Every structure is written in C-alpha cells, then in structure tokens.
Coordinates of C-alpha atoms in Angstrom, one line a residue:
M6 CA 117.7 105.2 14.4
Q7 CA 115.9 108.5 13.8
A8 CA 115.7 110.8 16.8
D9 CA 112.7 113.0 17.2
L10 CA 113.6 116.7 17.4
G11 CA 110.1 117.9 16.9
H12 CA 108.2 119.8 19.6
P13 CA 107.0 117.3 22.2
K14 CA 103.6 117.7 23.9
P15 CA 103.6 119.9 26.9
R16 CA 104.3 117.8 30.0
K17 CA 102.8 118.6 33.3
F18 CA 105.3 118.1 36.2
E19 CA 104.2 115.7 38.8
G20 CA 105.4 115.2 42.3
S21 CA 107.7 117.3 44.5
S22 CA 110.8 116.1 42.5
S23 CA 109.9 118.3 39.6
R24 CA 108.8 121.5 41.3
C25 CA 110.5 124.7 40.7
A26 CA 112.4 126.1 43.7
A27 CA 109.5 127.9 45.2
T28 CA 107.4 127.4 48.3
S29 CA 104.1 128.7 49.5
T30 CA 103.2 130.2 52.9
S31 CA 100.0 129.4 54.7
N32 CA 98.5 132.7 53.4
G33 CA 99.1 131.7 49.8
C34 CA 102.2 133.9 49.1
M35 CA 104.6 132.3 46.6
I36 CA 108.3 132.8 47.4
N37 CA 110.8 132.2 44.6
L38 CA 113.9 130.3 45.9
N39 CA 116.1 131.5 43.0
P40 CA 119.5 131.9 44.6
D41 CA 120.2 134.8 42.4
S42 CA 118.3 137.0 44.7
D43 CA 119.5 137.5 48.3
E44 CA 116.4 139.6 49.0
E45 CA 114.0 136.8 48.0
W46 CA 115.8 134.3 50.1
L47 CA 115.7 136.6 53.2
T48 CA 112.0 137.1 52.6
Y49 CA 111.6 133.3 52.4
E50 CA 113.5 132.9 55.7
K51 CA 111.4 135.6 57.4
L52 CA 108.1 134.3 56.2
T53 CA 109.0 130.7 57.2
E54 CA 109.7 132.0 60.7
I55 CA 106.4 134.0 60.8
V56 CA 104.4 131.0 59.7
F57 CA 106.0 128.8 62.3
L58 CA 105.4 131.3 65.1
R59 CA 101.8 131.9 63.8
S60 CA 101.0 128.1 63.9
K61 CA 102.6 127.9 67.4
A62 CA 100.4 130.8 68.6
K63 CA 97.4 129.3 67.0
S64 CA 98.0 126.1 68.9
T65 CA 98.2 128.1 72.1
D66 CA 95.0 129.9 71.3
H67 CA 93.2 126.5 70.9
R68 CA 94.4 125.4 74.3
S69 CA 93.2 128.7 75.9
A70 CA 89.8 128.4 74.2
F71 CA 89.5 124.8 75.5
L72 CA 90.1 125.9 79.1
R73 CA 87.6 128.8 78.8
N74 CA 84.9 126.6 77.4
N75 CA 85.4 124.1 80.3
Q76 CA 85.3 126.6 83.2
A77 CA 81.8 125.3 84.1
K78 CA 83.0 121.8 84.6
S79 CA 82.9 120.3 88.0
V80 CA 85.9 120.3 90.4
D81 CA 86.3 116.6 90.1
V82 CA 86.5 116.7 86.3
I83 CA 89.2 119.5 86.5
R84 CA 91.1 117.4 89.0
H85 CA 90.9 114.5 86.6
Q86 CA 92.3 116.6 83.8
S87 CA 95.1 117.9 86.0
A88 CA 96.1 114.4 86.9
K89 CA 96.1 113.5 83.2
L90 CA 98.2 116.5 82.3
A91 CA 100.7 115.7 85.1
K92 CA 101.0 112.2 83.8
N93 CA 101.6 113.4 80.2
K94 CA 104.2 115.9 81.6
S95 CA 106.0 113.1 83.4
I96 CA 106.1 111.1 80.1
V97 CA 107.6 114.1 78.2
L98 CA 110.2 114.6 80.9
K99 CA 111.0 110.9 80.8
N100 CA 111.5 111.1 77.0
A101 CA 113.6 114.3 77.3
A102 CA 115.9 112.5 79.6
Q103 CA 116.6 109.7 77.1
P104 CA 120.1 109.4 75.6
V105 CA 121.0 110.9 72.2
V106 CA 119.3 109.0 69.3
F107 CA 121.4 108.4 66.2
D108 CA 120.6 106.8 62.9
K109 CA 122.0 103.3 63.1
R110 CA 124.1 104.2 60.1
A111 CA 125.9 106.8 62.3
D112 CA 127.3 104.8 65.2
G113 CA 125.2 101.6 65.6
D114 CA 122.8 103.0 68.2
K115 CA 119.1 102.0 67.6
A116 CA 116.5 104.8 67.3
T117 CA 113.8 104.8 70.0
E118 CA 110.2 105.2 69.2
N119 CA 108.7 108.7 68.3
V120 CA 112.2 110.2 67.8
S121 CA 113.6 110.8 64.3
P122 CA 117.1 109.4 63.8
L123 CA 119.8 112.0 63.1
P124 CA 120.7 112.5 59.4
L125 CA 124.2 110.9 59.8
R126 CA 125.9 107.9 58.2
A127 CA 128.6 105.8 59.9
S128 CA 132.2 105.8 58.9
L129 CA 133.4 102.4 57.9
F130 CA 135.8 102.6 60.8
P131 CA 135.5 102.9 64.6
R132 CA 136.7 106.1 66.4
V133 CA 136.0 108.1 63.2
S134 CA 133.2 110.7 63.3
P135 CA 130.1 110.0 61.2
Y136 CA 129.2 112.0 58.1
V137 CA 126.1 114.0 57.2
L138 CA 123.8 111.8 55.1
F139 CA 122.6 114.1 52.3
Q140 CA 119.1 113.2 50.9
S141 CA 117.6 113.6 47.5
H142 CA 116.2 116.9 46.4
D143 CA 112.6 115.6 46.7
H144 CA 113.0 114.0 50.2
I145 CA 110.6 115.2 52.9
P146 CA 112.7 116.4 55.9
K147 CA 111.9 115.3 59.4
K148 CA 112.0 117.6 62.4
L149 CA 115.4 117.4 64.2
P150 CA 116.2 118.1 67.8
K151 CA 117.0 121.8 68.2
D152 CA 120.4 121.3 69.8
F153 CA 121.4 119.1 66.8
A154 CA 119.8 121.3 64.1
R155 CA 121.9 124.3 65.2
L156 CA 125.0 122.3 64.1
L157 CA 123.7 122.0 60.4
K158 CA 124.3 125.5 58.9
W159 CA 125.2 126.3 55.3
K160 CA 126.4 129.8 54.2
F161 CA 124.2 131.3 51.6
T162 CA 125.8 132.6 48.3
T163 CA 124.2 133.8 45.1
S164 CA 126.1 131.0 43.2
M165 CA 124.0 128.3 44.9
P166 CA 121.8 126.4 42.4
R167 CA 118.2 125.7 43.4
V168 CA 118.7 122.0 43.4
L169 CA 121.5 122.4 46.0
I170 CA 119.2 124.5 48.2
K171 CA 116.5 121.8 48.0
I172 CA 119.0 119.0 49.0
L173 CA 120.3 121.0 51.9
I174 CA 116.8 121.7 53.3
S175 CA 115.7 118.1 52.8
S176 CA 118.9 117.0 54.7
G177 CA 118.2 119.2 57.7
Y178 CA 120.4 122.2 57.0
Q179 CA 119.6 125.8 57.7
V180 CA 120.8 128.2 55.0
V181 CA 122.1 131.3 56.7
N182 CA 123.3 134.7 55.7
K183 CA 125.1 135.7 58.9
G184 CA 127.6 134.3 61.4
T185 CA 130.7 132.1 61.1
D186 CA 129.4 128.9 62.5
W187 CA 128.4 127.4 59.2
S188 CA 130.0 124.2 58.0
G189 CA 129.5 124.4 54.3
V190 CA 129.6 126.9 51.4
W191 CA 129.1 126.8 47.6
N192 CA 131.2 129.5 46.1
L193 CA 132.5 130.8 42.8
S194 CA 136.1 129.9 42.1
S195 CA 138.6 132.5 43.2
K196 CA 142.4 133.1 43.0
D197 CA 142.2 134.6 46.5
T198 CA 144.0 132.0 48.5
A199 CA 143.6 134.0 51.7
R200 CA 140.0 132.9 52.0
Y201 CA 141.1 129.3 52.5
Q202 CA 143.3 130.3 55.3
R203 CA 140.4 132.1 57.0
M204 CA 138.3 129.0 57.1
K205 CA 137.8 127.0 60.3
S206 CA 138.8 123.4 60.6
F207 CA 135.2 122.1 60.4
Q208 CA 134.3 124.2 57.3
K209 CA 134.3 122.9 53.8
M210 CA 134.0 124.6 50.4
N211 CA 133.5 123.4 46.8
N212 CA 136.7 125.1 45.4
I213 CA 140.3 123.8 45.3
P214 CA 143.1 126.4 45.3
G215 CA 144.9 126.6 41.9
S216 CA 141.8 125.5 39.9
E217 CA 142.4 128.4 37.5
N218 CA 145.1 126.2 36.0
I219 CA 142.5 123.9 34.6
G220 CA 139.5 126.3 34.3
N221 CA 141.2 129.1 32.4
K222 CA 141.5 128.2 28.8
D223 CA 144.8 129.9 28.2
L224 CA 146.4 128.2 31.3
L225 CA 144.9 124.8 30.4
W226 CA 146.3 125.0 26.9
T227 CA 149.7 126.1 28.2
H228 CA 149.9 123.0 30.5
L229 CA 148.7 120.6 27.8
N230 CA 151.0 122.0 25.2
R231 CA 153.9 121.6 27.6
M232 CA 153.0 118.0 28.1
S233 CA 152.7 117.4 24.3
R234 CA 156.2 118.7 23.8
K235 CA 157.5 116.5 26.5
F236 CA 155.7 113.3 25.8
G237 CA 154.8 113.7 22.2
P238 CA 151.5 114.1 20.4
Q239 CA 150.7 110.4 20.6
E240 CA 150.0 111.0 24.4
Y241 CA 148.9 114.7 24.5
N242 CA 147.1 115.6 21.4
F243 CA 143.5 115.8 22.5
M244 CA 142.9 119.6 22.6
P245 CA 142.6 121.4 19.2
R246 CA 145.6 123.6 18.4
T247 CA 145.4 126.8 20.4
Y248 CA 147.2 130.2 20.5
V249 CA 147.1 132.6 23.4
L250 CA 146.7 136.2 22.2
P251 CA 148.3 138.7 22.2
K252 CA 151.2 136.7 23.8
E253 CA 151.5 134.4 20.8
I254 CA 150.4 136.7 18.0
Q255 CA 153.7 136.4 16.2
K256 CA 153.5 132.5 16.2
F257 CA 149.9 132.7 15.0
E258 CA 150.7 135.2 12.3
S259 CA 153.5 133.0 11.0
M260 CA 151.3 129.9 11.0
W261 CA 148.5 131.9 9.2
S262 CA 150.8 133.0 6.5
R263 CA 151.7 129.3 5.8
H264 CA 148.5 127.4 6.6
G265 CA 145.8 129.9 7.6
M266 CA 144.1 130.6 4.3
G267 CA 140.8 128.7 4.2
T268 CA 141.0 127.5 7.8
T269 CA 138.3 128.2 10.4
W270 CA 139.1 129.2 14.0
I271 CA 137.1 129.8 17.1
I272 CA 137.8 132.8 19.4
K273 CA 137.1 132.5 23.2
P274 CA 137.7 134.7 26.2
P275 CA 140.2 132.9 28.6
S276 CA 137.8 132.6 31.6
A277 CA 134.3 133.3 30.3
G278 CA 131.7 130.5 30.1
R279 CA 128.2 129.8 28.8
G280 CA 129.1 130.8 25.2
Q281 CA 129.9 134.4 26.1
G282 CA 132.2 136.3 23.8
I283 CA 132.7 133.4 21.4
K284 CA 133.2 134.1 17.7
I285 CA 134.0 131.9 14.7
V286 CA 136.2 133.3 12.0
N287 CA 138.1 132.4 8.8
Q288 CA 139.4 135.8 7.8
W289 CA 142.6 137.5 9.1
W290 CA 140.9 140.9 9.6
E291 CA 138.3 139.3 11.9
I292 CA 140.9 138.3 14.5
P293 CA 141.3 140.6 17.6
K294 CA 145.1 140.5 17.5
W295 CA 145.7 142.6 20.6
H296 CA 142.9 141.4 22.9
S297 CA 143.3 138.9 25.7
V298 CA 141.7 135.8 24.0
I299 CA 142.5 132.3 22.9
I300 CA 142.1 131.3 19.3
Q301 CA 141.5 127.6 18.7
R302 CA 141.4 125.5 15.6
Y303 CA 137.7 124.9 14.8
I304 CA 136.7 121.2 14.2
T305 CA 134.9 121.5 10.9
R306 CA 133.9 117.8 10.6
P307 CA 132.1 117.0 13.8
K308 CA 130.0 113.9 14.4
L309 CA 126.4 114.8 13.6
I310 CA 123.1 113.3 14.8
N311 CA 120.2 114.3 12.6
G312 CA 122.4 116.9 11.0
L313 CA 123.1 118.7 14.3
K314 CA 126.4 119.3 16.2
F315 CA 126.6 118.1 19.8
D316 CA 129.1 117.9 22.6
L317 CA 129.2 116.0 25.9
R318 CA 129.1 117.8 29.3
I319 CA 131.0 115.4 31.6
Y320 CA 130.9 115.9 35.4
V321 CA 134.2 115.1 37.1
L322 CA 134.8 115.3 40.9
L323 CA 138.3 116.0 42.3
T324 CA 138.4 115.3 46.0
S325 CA 142.2 115.6 46.4
I326 CA 145.2 116.5 44.3
N327 CA 147.8 114.9 46.6
P328 CA 147.0 112.1 46.6
M329 CA 145.1 112.4 43.3
R330 CA 141.6 111.1 43.7
I331 CA 139.3 111.6 40.6
Y332 CA 135.8 110.4 40.0
V333 CA 133.7 110.7 36.8
Y334 CA 129.9 110.8 36.9
K335 CA 128.4 108.0 34.8
E336 CA 125.6 110.2 33.5
G337 CA 125.9 113.5 31.9
L338 CA 124.3 115.8 29.2
V339 CA 124.6 115.7 25.5
R340 CA 124.0 119.2 24.3
F341 CA 122.9 119.8 20.7
A342 CA 123.0 122.9 18.5
S343 CA 119.5 123.9 17.4
V344 CA 120.2 124.6 13.7
R345 CA 121.4 122.0 11.2
Y346 CA 125.1 122.1 10.6
V347 CA 126.5 123.1 7.2
R348 CA 130.3 123.0 7.0
G349 CA 131.8 126.4 6.2
A350 CA 128.4 128.2 6.1
N351 CA 126.9 130.9 8.3
L352 CA 129.8 131.2 10.7
S353 CA 127.9 133.9 12.6
D354 CA 125.0 131.6 13.3
K355 CA 125.6 130.7 17.0
Y356 CA 122.7 128.2 16.9
M357 CA 124.4 126.2 14.3
H358 CA 128.0 126.2 15.6
L359 CA 127.7 126.4 19.4
T360 CA 126.3 123.7 21.6
N361 CA 125.9 125.6 24.8
S362 CA 122.4 125.1 26.2
S363 CA 122.4 128.7 27.6
V364 CA 122.8 129.9 24.0
N365 CA 120.5 127.5 22.2
K366 CA 117.6 127.7 24.5
Q367 CA 117.2 131.3 23.3
N368 CA 116.3 129.9 19.9
P369 CA 112.5 129.6 19.4
A370 CA 113.2 126.3 17.7
Y371 CA 114.8 124.8 20.8
V372 CA 113.0 121.8 22.1
V373 CA 113.2 120.6 25.8
N374 CA 113.8 116.9 26.4
D375 CA 111.1 115.2 28.5
G376 CA 113.0 112.4 30.1
V377 CA 116.3 110.6 30.8
N378 CA 115.8 107.9 28.1
S379 CA 114.1 110.1 25.6
F380 CA 115.6 110.9 22.1
K381 CA 113.6 114.1 21.8
G382 CA 114.8 117.6 22.1
H383 CA 118.2 119.4 22.0
K384 CA 119.5 117.8 25.2
W385 CA 120.0 114.1 25.8
S386 CA 121.3 111.9 28.6
F387 CA 124.4 109.8 28.1
A388 CA 122.1 106.7 28.3
S389 CA 120.3 107.9 25.2
L390 CA 123.5 108.7 23.3
W391 CA 125.1 105.4 24.1
S392 CA 122.0 103.6 23.0
Y393 CA 121.9 105.6 19.8
L394 CA 125.6 104.9 19.1
R395 CA 125.3 101.2 19.8
Q396 CA 122.7 101.0 17.1
E397 CA 125.3 102.5 14.8
R398 CA 127.7 99.6 16.0
V399 CA 130.0 102.0 17.8
D400 CA 132.2 100.5 20.5
V401 CA 130.9 102.7 23.3
A402 CA 133.1 101.1 26.0
D403 CA 136.2 102.0 24.0
L404 CA 135.0 105.5 23.4
W405 CA 134.3 106.0 27.1
S406 CA 137.7 104.6 27.9
R407 CA 139.4 107.2 25.7
I408 CA 137.4 110.0 27.3
K409 CA 138.5 108.9 30.7
D410 CA 142.1 108.8 29.6
I411 CA 141.8 112.4 28.5
I412 CA 140.3 113.4 31.9
V413 CA 143.2 111.8 33.9
K414 CA 145.9 113.2 31.7
T415 CA 144.4 116.6 31.9
F416 CA 144.6 116.6 35.7
I417 CA 148.1 115.3 35.6
S418 CA 149.1 118.2 33.4
V419 CA 148.0 120.7 36.1
E420 CA 148.9 118.6 39.2
S421 CA 152.2 120.3 39.9
S422 CA 150.9 123.8 39.7
M423 CA 147.8 123.1 41.7
N424 CA 149.7 121.2 44.4
A425 CA 152.1 124.2 44.9
T426 CA 149.1 126.5 45.4
I427 CA 147.5 124.1 47.8
L428 CA 150.6 123.8 50.0
Q429 CA 150.5 127.6 50.4
S430 CA 146.8 127.7 51.2
L431 CA 145.7 124.7 53.2
V432 CA 146.5 123.2 56.6
S433 CA 143.7 120.6 56.5
S434 CA 142.8 118.1 53.9
Y435 CA 139.2 118.4 54.9
T436 CA 138.8 121.9 53.6
C437 CA 137.9 121.5 49.9
Y438 CA 136.9 119.5 46.8
E439 CA 135.7 120.6 43.4
L440 CA 133.2 119.6 40.7
Y441 CA 134.3 120.3 37.1
G442 CA 132.5 120.2 33.7
F443 CA 134.6 118.7 30.9
D444 CA 133.3 119.6 27.4
V445 CA 134.2 117.0 24.9
L446 CA 133.3 117.0 21.2
L447 CA 133.4 113.9 18.9
D448 CA 134.6 114.4 15.3
E449 CA 133.2 112.4 12.4
S450 CA 135.6 109.6 13.1
L451 CA 134.4 109.5 16.7
R452 CA 137.7 110.9 18.1
P453 CA 137.1 112.7 21.3
W454 CA 138.4 116.3 21.6
L455 CA 138.6 118.3 24.8
L456 CA 137.3 121.8 24.2
E457 CA 137.5 123.2 27.7
V458 CA 137.1 122.5 31.4
N459 CA 134.5 124.5 33.3
I460 CA 134.9 125.5 37.0
L461 CA 131.5 125.6 38.7
P462 CA 129.6 124.0 35.8
S463 CA 125.9 125.0 35.5
L464 CA 123.6 123.1 37.8
Q465 CA 120.5 124.9 36.9
T466 CA 117.5 122.6 36.5
D467 CA 115.3 124.0 33.7
S468 CA 113.8 120.7 32.5
P469 CA 112.9 117.2 33.7
L470 CA 116.1 115.9 32.2
D471 CA 118.2 118.4 34.2
I472 CA 116.4 117.5 37.4
A473 CA 116.9 113.7 36.8
I474 CA 120.6 114.1 36.2
K475 CA 121.7 117.0 38.3
G476 CA 119.7 116.2 41.4
P477 CA 121.4 112.8 42.1
L478 CA 124.7 114.3 40.9
V479 CA 124.7 117.1 43.6
K480 CA 123.6 114.6 46.3
D481 CA 126.4 112.2 45.4
V482 CA 129.0 115.0 45.2
L483 CA 128.1 116.1 48.8
N484 CA 128.1 112.5 50.1
V485 CA 131.5 111.7 48.5
A486 CA 133.0 114.9 49.7
G487 CA 132.0 113.9 53.3
Y488 CA 130.7 116.6 55.6
Q489 CA 130.8 116.3 59.4
I490 CA 129.1 118.2 62.1
P491 CA 131.2 120.7 64.2
K492 CA 131.6 120.3 67.9
N493 CA 129.6 122.8 70.0
E494 CA 132.8 124.3 71.4
Q495 CA 133.8 125.2 67.8
I496 CA 130.7 127.2 67.1
S497 CA 129.6 128.4 70.5
S498 CA 129.6 132.2 70.7
N499 CA 128.1 132.7 74.1
G500 CA 130.5 130.6 76.1
V501 CA 127.8 128.0 76.8
C502 CA 128.8 124.7 75.3
N503 CA 126.3 121.8 75.0
K504 CA 128.7 118.8 74.5
K505 CA 125.9 116.4 73.8
Y506 CA 127.1 115.7 70.2
D507 CA 130.8 116.4 70.7
S508 CA 131.7 112.7 70.7
I509 CA 130.6 112.5 67.0
G510 CA 131.8 115.9 66.0
H511 CA 134.5 116.8 63.4
N512 CA 137.9 115.7 64.6
Y513 CA 140.5 118.0 63.0
R514 CA 143.3 115.6 63.8
L515 CA 142.2 113.1 61.1
Y516 CA 142.7 115.8 58.4
S517 CA 145.9 117.5 59.7
T518 CA 148.7 117.8 57.2
A519 CA 151.4 118.0 60.0
L520 CA 153.8 115.1 60.1
N521 CA 155.9 113.7 63.0
L522 CA 159.5 112.7 62.6
H523 CA 158.8 109.0 62.0
E524 CA 156.3 109.9 59.2
K525 CA 158.7 112.3 57.5
T526 CA 161.5 109.7 57.6
K527 CA 159.4 107.0 56.1
Q528 CA 158.1 109.3 53.3
N529 CA 161.7 110.3 52.5
E530 CA 162.8 106.7 52.3
I531 CA 159.9 105.7 50.0
N532 CA 160.3 108.8 47.8
A533 CA 164.0 107.8 47.3
M534 CA 163.0 104.5 45.7
Q535 CA 163.4 104.4 42.0
T536 CA 161.1 101.6 40.9
R537 CA 157.6 100.4 41.8
D538 CA 158.8 97.0 42.8
E539 CA 160.8 98.6 45.6
Y540 CA 157.9 100.4 47.4
L541 CA 155.0 98.1 46.5
D542 CA 155.2 95.9 49.5
G543 CA 157.3 97.9 51.9
I544 CA 155.1 101.0 52.0
L545 CA 152.2 99.0 53.5
Q546 CA 154.3 97.0 56.0
N547 CA 154.5 99.6 58.8
L548 CA 151.5 102.0 58.4
T549 CA 152.1 105.3 60.2
R550 CA 149.4 107.4 61.8
D551 CA 149.4 109.6 58.7
D552 CA 149.1 106.6 56.3
L553 CA 146.1 105.3 58.3
R554 CA 144.4 108.7 58.0
Q555 CA 144.9 108.8 54.2
L556 CA 143.5 105.3 53.7
I557 CA 140.6 105.9 56.1
R558 CA 139.5 109.0 54.1
Y559 CA 140.0 107.2 50.8
E560 CA 137.9 104.1 51.8
D561 CA 135.1 106.2 53.4
E562 CA 135.0 108.4 50.3
L563 CA 134.9 105.4 48.0
S564 CA 132.0 103.8 49.9
Q565 CA 129.8 106.8 48.8
A566 CA 130.8 106.8 45.1
D567 CA 127.4 105.5 44.0
N568 CA 126.9 106.9 40.4
F569 CA 130.5 108.0 40.3
E570 CA 133.2 105.9 38.7
K571 CA 136.6 106.1 40.2
L572 CA 139.3 107.0 37.7
F573 CA 142.3 107.5 40.0
P574 CA 143.7 105.7 41.8
T575 CA 143.1 102.2 40.4
K576 CA 145.2 99.1 40.3
D577 CA 146.4 100.2 36.8
S578 CA 146.8 103.9 37.5
Y579 CA 150.6 103.5 38.1
L580 CA 150.8 103.5 34.3
Y581 CA 150.2 107.2 34.5
F582 CA 153.0 107.9 36.9
K583 CA 155.5 108.5 34.0
F584 CA 153.5 111.7 33.2
F585 CA 153.9 113.2 36.7
E586 CA 156.5 115.8 37.3
V587 CA 157.2 114.0 40.6
E588 CA 155.9 110.7 41.9
R589 CA 154.4 111.6 45.3
Y590 CA 154.4 109.5 48.4
Y591 CA 150.6 109.5 48.8
D592 CA 150.1 108.4 45.2
R593 CA 152.5 105.5 45.8
L594 CA 150.6 104.6 49.0
L595 CA 147.3 104.4 47.3
D596 CA 148.8 102.6 44.3
A597 CA 150.2 99.9 46.7
W598 CA 146.8 99.8 48.5
E599 CA 144.9 99.3 45.2
Y600 CA 147.4 96.6 44.1
R601 CA 146.9 94.6 47.2
Y602 CA 143.2 95.2 48.1
S603 CA 141.3 96.3 44.9
D604 CA 140.0 92.8 44.4
N605 CA 139.3 92.3 48.1
R606 CA 138.4 95.6 49.7
K607 CA 136.8 94.0 52.7
E608 CA 140.2 92.6 53.8
G609 CA 141.8 96.0 53.5
I610 CA 138.9 97.7 55.4
R611 CA 139.2 95.1 58.2
R612 CA 142.9 95.8 58.5
L613 CA 142.2 99.5 58.9
Q614 CA 139.4 98.8 61.4
R615 CA 141.8 96.9 63.7
H616 CA 144.1 99.9 63.7
C617 CA 141.2 102.3 64.5
E618 CA 140.0 100.2 67.4
T619 CA 143.2 101.0 69.2
M620 CA 143.1 104.6 68.0
Q621 CA 146.4 104.4 66.1
H622 CA 145.0 106.9 63.6
L623 CA 144.6 109.6 66.2
D624 CA 147.7 109.3 68.4
Q625 CA 151.4 108.9 68.0
A626 CA 151.3 105.1 67.8
T627 CA 152.3 103.3 64.6
D628 CA 152.0 99.8 63.2

C-alpha cells in the first residue's frame, strides 16, 4: 500500500470543532485564547464581562423605551399590563422556589421544564457524590444557576492547552487567575512536593509526586537498567543501551574502545523535550563528555514507511500508583520524519533522523494530515498505521500486546520510588493523576523500543488530526480522573454558606488515607501471606471501610474509561507481581476483585452498592 505524502489540497475547517482557540466579541474584536499569554486571557475575561453587561444594559434600555412609548395609553391598559407583570412575577418566584434540579445522571432526580440540568454524572453507588460530566471541546454550554456555577472554577496556568480550555468552558467551568476556591489545575510537573501539601481536599491536579523518576531520561534508564540486571534482558531489554554522562563516562569510554568504532549514538538532555538539544554522533570527539546528558544507542535499522522513519506517541493515564491503575488510550499519533532515511548518512539532518512533530513542522516539505483515517502527511493516527501494517500481514494484535507489556513493566520499575514520594506528599488519594506520552519506535523486525516517556505530553491541536485525537483524549482523561464539586463551606470566604449543593459536594472521607486499627490489622495479615492462593478468597470475605473506598473509586473510574483500555489491574496482572519490589495490599485487593468479578462486573457492583446503602464506606462499620 502506497501512502500519499504529497501536499494535500487546502482544507477549510468546518464547524465549531475545528476552530482555533479564539472568540469574537459583539464589536468584532478577535481574542486569541492561546494559553501562552496571561494578558490575552485576562483581556478575554474582561471583554466577555463587558459584553455580558452591555447586553444586559441594552435589554434594560429596551424596556425603558417601551414604557416611554406607552405613556399615552389609557389607565385601563396600564392596569392590564401591571396585572400581567404581577402574574409573570409570581411565576418567576414560583420557579425560583423549586428544588435543586440535577441531571438524572447525577442522583436520579428528573429535570423540570425550562431548567438546564447540572453537568454532573452519578456515581455507580448510593451515598457517593456525583462527578462533573466533562463535555467535548465543541459542545455548546448551557447557562447554569449562579450558585452552582461558582462551584466550577479552574485555576489558569500558561501550560493549559487550548483544547483543555475549550472543554472546561463547554463543561461550565470558569477559568480564574485569582483566589483559592478553584477545584482543578493543569500544571507543569515539579519536584516541589510542598505544593501537594498546600492543596485543599477538594482540589485536584494533573501531576503525581515522583514522576521525574519516569520522565527524566537518566532516572528512567537507571530504573530500567536495575530491573534488567535483576530479572535479565529477556524481561527488561526494551530501551536502547544508555549511559548517563558524566557519571558513567568511564564505562562509556571503556565500551567505546572495544565496540564504539563505527557505531552511532544519540545524545539527549535528561529532562528536555520536543527535540531540544538532541544530537546524533558517531565520532568520539563529538561527545560532550563532561556535560549532563544521556547518550543512547541509535537504532540504525528502523521500520520505514515510504522511506521515512516514524515513531508512536502513546498516551497513558496513571490514576494511582498504590494500587497501580494504568490505562492506555486506544488512539494515538504516528509521527514521521520529513526527509527520507538513509542509514549512516547526514547525521546532522534533524528532519531525517528525528520524528518530533515540533521539529519536522519547521521543514517546508512537512505535510499536515487532513483526517483520522487518512494516509496523507507526516502524522497519522493509529487506525491508519494498523490498517497499513495489516496489509503487510503484520500481526497488529501481537505488536500492541508487546507495547502494552513495555508500558506496564516501565511503571513497575519506578513504582517503589514514586510510592515513597507520594507517602511523603499526599494525605488524600483524590489529589492527583497524570497523563504520560510514551515514545515507541519499531525497528525493521517490528520490535518495539521505548525511547523515552514524556511528562505533560504536547496537547496542542495544530491540525484536524490533532483535534480529532486530542479533543476526545482530554475529555476522557478528565472524566476518568473524576472531579467533584466542592461544598460551599469549603470555598466560602465571606462566612455566608449556601448549603444548597452540599449534599452532593466532595466528601473527603472517601479519599482519606488514614486507617483504623481493624484496617491496619487486616492489611498486615494479608501482607504476611506468601502465595496468591492464600489471599485470593480471604481478602474479599470481610471488606473493611477502606477496602470499600478503594473498590468504589476503582469501579467509578473504570465506568468512564471509554476510549481508554485498562492495562492494570486485570485478571492476569498478578503475573507481573514478581517484578514488584513489594507486593502491596491494595494491588492484592484489586487482583482478587478482578479474579472474582472481571467476567461479571454487575455482580461486584451490586455487592458494593449494598454496602453503600448502609453507609459502611463512610463510617466505622465493616462487613
């Protein structure tokens, strides 16, 4: 099958789904919503407020003009109008006195006429607060009650991609610069663990403490190399041989003297991304021996399509490290170099050797893909790649299975270090989650190689293909992560608390990491068991309050997976336990749950629902 890498015809975007992140005011001004500019965003907020007030004032002027024009009317007509206005006022007051209206997905209440349901979805379980229902980026938002709208606030940061801003606005959120009553934030990753401790119980961010262990190339290699020495290359040999300089300069020099002549290596900064600072070398004098870099064996025989190198950007969501819960997005991006690959030639040509879109789109020959199922351009979807490979009689299912194995083993390699950092930083399991970008390259034998893992992968939407993949991706990430509204008492700054929505507000108890004596005793007993057969049935016999909370969060999360595929836990994930430094209680709990209910989730959910009806997940009672 011959893919078309020629220049496609210019394509006019249609519909709101393909608009740039810009909006217009009533006077025709265009405001760019690029999150890289705080000033532009503040201008947008201010102009939006001005336009709203202007339209409100305009409406008032119309009513005033109406009264002036009717001053000459008879007294009887005026009395008739007054009676009509009084009747309308009584209707308004009657509607205002109606009970809170929720989307039936929130708690089962039916919406009344002329009132928009709240953007909430129900938990699978009674006595568990509903979650915000995030809409697609092109959804047209409905006006929400003011007292509810004030509960949906998102803290603005310059790292917010435009598609995220669109989704937040379409879901009813206000993006704010000031205050501490926000419930969500999209931040750059940071080693500053104090910022997690400063967060309030109802606030959630997109970073997990300790993620530098997987996102920094030097630390990632250190963990994977340790696992390779422990379990052998047959299990952990999926990242090209890497040296951390200057720390391992002597090892590298020794290797070079024996095998380095004629080999090609790629040099990368430990924590940079988007192709920054990358250099490909095959001469000793080209290597920066005393700089803080990694030097990695270059795969000189990659799989090519139409003569071009490519790699896969795979989106992976980690919602918890203990217990480990991993999801992989079924779609992703296939990123092509924009110059035909010639082995050993033109090592300085970044358009030939690098596949980063941020690099190649600077090439005048770069072609933008015009759709998810298209074979045009220098960026494809997974759907297009799998279709192409199947026509070459490649076993795509087996290839995808090997890639998923790499993802799980990578997280296991950093689990112990990340868990130690989390224990020092978090007091609530609600606080964080993280989306990662795994970069995988296929060699000519279709063996997958992990090149690196990106923290905060690019979610910029520069093409119809980007919008089609990243728009649903971000929506699914937010829904799986599970955001809840705060209670008014948690955000009230003036001492006046409107408790209208407190019954469905965030309940911190469901996410507390504190254990009572009974829970600690049970966990110690299960952790002391040496084999799977010992704990498989017993761990589910007497579910503690903490067990119920873990299982409730897991099932609610899983119900929103949509385009995500769950990698861990599964009914077979116990096979990975041998790679863990320590088998943890919660991993054993979910293993036993999957073993019993993976083929009959409804039965497991009904069991948990019965416990929730008596509020056993919130108080001291146990099974």
